[in-house]
PDB file of C-alpha atoms in Angstrom:
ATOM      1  CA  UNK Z   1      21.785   2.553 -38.982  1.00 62.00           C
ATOM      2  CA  UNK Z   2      24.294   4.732 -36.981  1.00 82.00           C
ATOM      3  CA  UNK Z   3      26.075   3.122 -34.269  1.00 88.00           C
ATOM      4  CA  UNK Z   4      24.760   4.804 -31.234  1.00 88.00           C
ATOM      5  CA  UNK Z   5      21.020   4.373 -32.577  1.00 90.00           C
ATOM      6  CA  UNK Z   6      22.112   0.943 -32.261  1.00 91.00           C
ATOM      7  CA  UNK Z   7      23.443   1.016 -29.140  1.00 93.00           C
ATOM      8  CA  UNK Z   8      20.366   3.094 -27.878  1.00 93.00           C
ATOM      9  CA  UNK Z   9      17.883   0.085 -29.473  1.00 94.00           C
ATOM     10  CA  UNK Z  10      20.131  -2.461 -27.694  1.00 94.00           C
ATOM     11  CA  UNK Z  11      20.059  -0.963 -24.277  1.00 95.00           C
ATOM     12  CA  UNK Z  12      16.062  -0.843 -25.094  1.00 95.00           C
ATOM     13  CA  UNK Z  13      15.735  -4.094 -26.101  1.00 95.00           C
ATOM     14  CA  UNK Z  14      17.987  -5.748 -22.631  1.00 95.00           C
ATOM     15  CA  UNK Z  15      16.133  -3.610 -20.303  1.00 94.00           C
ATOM     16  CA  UNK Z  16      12.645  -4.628 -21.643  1.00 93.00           C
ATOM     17  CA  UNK Z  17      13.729  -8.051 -22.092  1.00 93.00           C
ATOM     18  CA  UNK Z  18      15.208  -7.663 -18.090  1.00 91.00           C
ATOM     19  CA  UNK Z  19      11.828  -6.353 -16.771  1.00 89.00           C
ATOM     20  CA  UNK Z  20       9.902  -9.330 -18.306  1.00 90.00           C
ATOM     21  CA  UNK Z  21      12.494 -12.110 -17.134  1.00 90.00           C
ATOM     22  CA  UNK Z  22      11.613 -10.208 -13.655  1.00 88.00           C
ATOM     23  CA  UNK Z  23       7.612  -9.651 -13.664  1.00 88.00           C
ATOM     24  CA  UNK Z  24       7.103 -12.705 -11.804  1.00 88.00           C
ATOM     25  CA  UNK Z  25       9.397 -12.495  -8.884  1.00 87.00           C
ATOM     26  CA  UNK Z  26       8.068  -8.696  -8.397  1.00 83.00           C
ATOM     27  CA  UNK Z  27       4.939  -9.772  -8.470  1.00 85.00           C
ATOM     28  CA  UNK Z  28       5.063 -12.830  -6.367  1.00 87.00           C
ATOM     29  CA  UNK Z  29       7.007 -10.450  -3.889  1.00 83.00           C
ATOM     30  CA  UNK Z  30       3.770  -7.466  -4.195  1.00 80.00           C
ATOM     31  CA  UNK Z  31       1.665 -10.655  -3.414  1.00 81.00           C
ATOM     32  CA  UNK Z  32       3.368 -11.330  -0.298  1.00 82.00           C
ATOM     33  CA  UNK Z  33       3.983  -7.673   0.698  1.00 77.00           C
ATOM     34  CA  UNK Z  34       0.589  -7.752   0.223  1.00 73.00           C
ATOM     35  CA  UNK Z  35      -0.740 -10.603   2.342  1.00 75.00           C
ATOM     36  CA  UNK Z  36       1.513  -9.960   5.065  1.00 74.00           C
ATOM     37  CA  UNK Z  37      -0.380  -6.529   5.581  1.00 66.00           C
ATOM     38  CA  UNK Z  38       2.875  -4.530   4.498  1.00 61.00           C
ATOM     39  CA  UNK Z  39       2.119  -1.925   1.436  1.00 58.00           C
ATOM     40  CA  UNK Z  40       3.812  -0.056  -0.509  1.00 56.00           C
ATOM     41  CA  UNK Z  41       0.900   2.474  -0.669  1.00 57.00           C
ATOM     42  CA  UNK Z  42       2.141   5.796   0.103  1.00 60.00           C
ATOM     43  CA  UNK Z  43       3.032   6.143  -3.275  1.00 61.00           C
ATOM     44  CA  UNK Z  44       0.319   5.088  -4.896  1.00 63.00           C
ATOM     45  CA  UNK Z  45      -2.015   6.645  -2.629  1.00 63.00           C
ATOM     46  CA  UNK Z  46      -0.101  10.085  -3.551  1.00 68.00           C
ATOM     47  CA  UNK Z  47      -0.512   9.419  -7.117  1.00 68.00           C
ATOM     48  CA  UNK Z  48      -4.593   8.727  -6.470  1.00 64.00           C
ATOM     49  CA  UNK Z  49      -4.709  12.047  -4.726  1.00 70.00           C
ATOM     50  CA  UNK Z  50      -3.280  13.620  -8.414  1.00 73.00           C
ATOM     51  CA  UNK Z  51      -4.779  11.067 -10.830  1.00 74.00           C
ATOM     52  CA  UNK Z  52      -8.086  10.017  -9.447  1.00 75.00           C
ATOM     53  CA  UNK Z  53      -9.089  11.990  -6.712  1.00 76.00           C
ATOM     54  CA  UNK Z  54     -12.613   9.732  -6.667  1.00 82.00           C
ATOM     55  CA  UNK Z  55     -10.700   6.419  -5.944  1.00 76.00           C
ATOM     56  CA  UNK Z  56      -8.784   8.681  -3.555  1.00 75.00           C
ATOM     57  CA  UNK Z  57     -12.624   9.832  -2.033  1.00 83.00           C
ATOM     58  CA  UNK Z  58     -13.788   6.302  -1.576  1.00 83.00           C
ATOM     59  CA  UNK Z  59     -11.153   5.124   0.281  1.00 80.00           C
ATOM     60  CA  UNK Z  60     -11.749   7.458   2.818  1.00 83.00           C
ATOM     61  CA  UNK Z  61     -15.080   7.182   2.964  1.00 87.00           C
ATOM     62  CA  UNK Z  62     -14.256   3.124   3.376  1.00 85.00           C
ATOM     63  CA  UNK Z  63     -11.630   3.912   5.592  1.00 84.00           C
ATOM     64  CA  UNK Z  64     -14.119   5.997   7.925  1.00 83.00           C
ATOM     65  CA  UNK Z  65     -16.721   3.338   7.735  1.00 81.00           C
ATOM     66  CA  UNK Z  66     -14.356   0.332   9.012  1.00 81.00           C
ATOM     67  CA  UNK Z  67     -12.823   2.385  11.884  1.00 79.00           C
ATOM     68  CA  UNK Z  68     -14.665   2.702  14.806  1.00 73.00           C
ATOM     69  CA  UNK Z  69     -13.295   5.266  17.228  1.00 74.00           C
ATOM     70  CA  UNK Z  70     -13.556   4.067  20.781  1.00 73.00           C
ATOM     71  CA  UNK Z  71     -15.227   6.675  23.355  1.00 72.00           C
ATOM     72  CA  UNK Z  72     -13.237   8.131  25.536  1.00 73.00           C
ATOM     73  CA  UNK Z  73     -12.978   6.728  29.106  1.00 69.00           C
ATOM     74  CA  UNK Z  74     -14.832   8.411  31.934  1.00 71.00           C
ATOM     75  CA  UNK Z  75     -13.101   8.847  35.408  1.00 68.00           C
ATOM     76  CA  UNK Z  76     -15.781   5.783  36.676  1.00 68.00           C
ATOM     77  CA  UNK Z  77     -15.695   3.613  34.057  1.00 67.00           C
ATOM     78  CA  UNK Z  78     -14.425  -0.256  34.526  1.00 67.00           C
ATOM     79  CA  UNK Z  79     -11.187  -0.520  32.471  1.00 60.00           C
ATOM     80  CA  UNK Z  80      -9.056   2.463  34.711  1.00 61.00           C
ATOM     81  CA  UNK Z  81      -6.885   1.411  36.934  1.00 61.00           C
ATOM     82  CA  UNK Z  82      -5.043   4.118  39.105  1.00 65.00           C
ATOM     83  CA  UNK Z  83      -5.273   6.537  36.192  1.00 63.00           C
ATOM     84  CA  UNK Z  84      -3.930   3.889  33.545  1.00 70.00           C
ATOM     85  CA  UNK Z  85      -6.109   2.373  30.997  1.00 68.00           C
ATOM     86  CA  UNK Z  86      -6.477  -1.344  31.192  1.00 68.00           C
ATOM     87  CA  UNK Z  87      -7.324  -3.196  27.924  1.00 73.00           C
ATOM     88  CA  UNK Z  88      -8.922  -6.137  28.112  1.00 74.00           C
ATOM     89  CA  UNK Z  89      -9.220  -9.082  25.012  1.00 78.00           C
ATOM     90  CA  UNK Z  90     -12.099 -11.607  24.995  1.00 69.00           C
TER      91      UNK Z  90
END
């Protein structure tokens, strides 16, 4: 074989062997990027819009069926104070 084919197949071979020696750290740190609420999405959301524009679809469609837009508050609703809105938790 020629030298640089070799050198080529080497570099192959150290980077595929590098990216399996690190699968389970990036994974374990996706998992807690993950369960911590914090995505990475924005990419992969981009590449549904181009790829699969029906997984990108259903998302919204989930996405409009979990939010629920709060009405707007009227001048004599409870909850304004002074012209500020006041929040309140139960």
């Amino acid at each position: 074989m020629d030298e640089s084919l070799m050198i080529v197949v080497a570099i192959i071979v150290t980077a595929t062997a590098g990216v399996l020696a690190l699968a389970p750290l990036i994974h374990r740190d996706t998992r807690r990027r993950w369960e911590k609420g914090l995505s990475g999405g924005g990419l992969g959301s981009a590449l549904d819009a181009v790829w699969r524009p029906s997984a990108e679809d259903a998302h919204k469609q989930w996405e409009a069926q979990v939010e629920m837009p709060a009405p707007a508050p009227s001048p004599g609703d409870k909850g304004l104070d002074d012209g500020c809105i006041v929040i309140e938790l139960h």
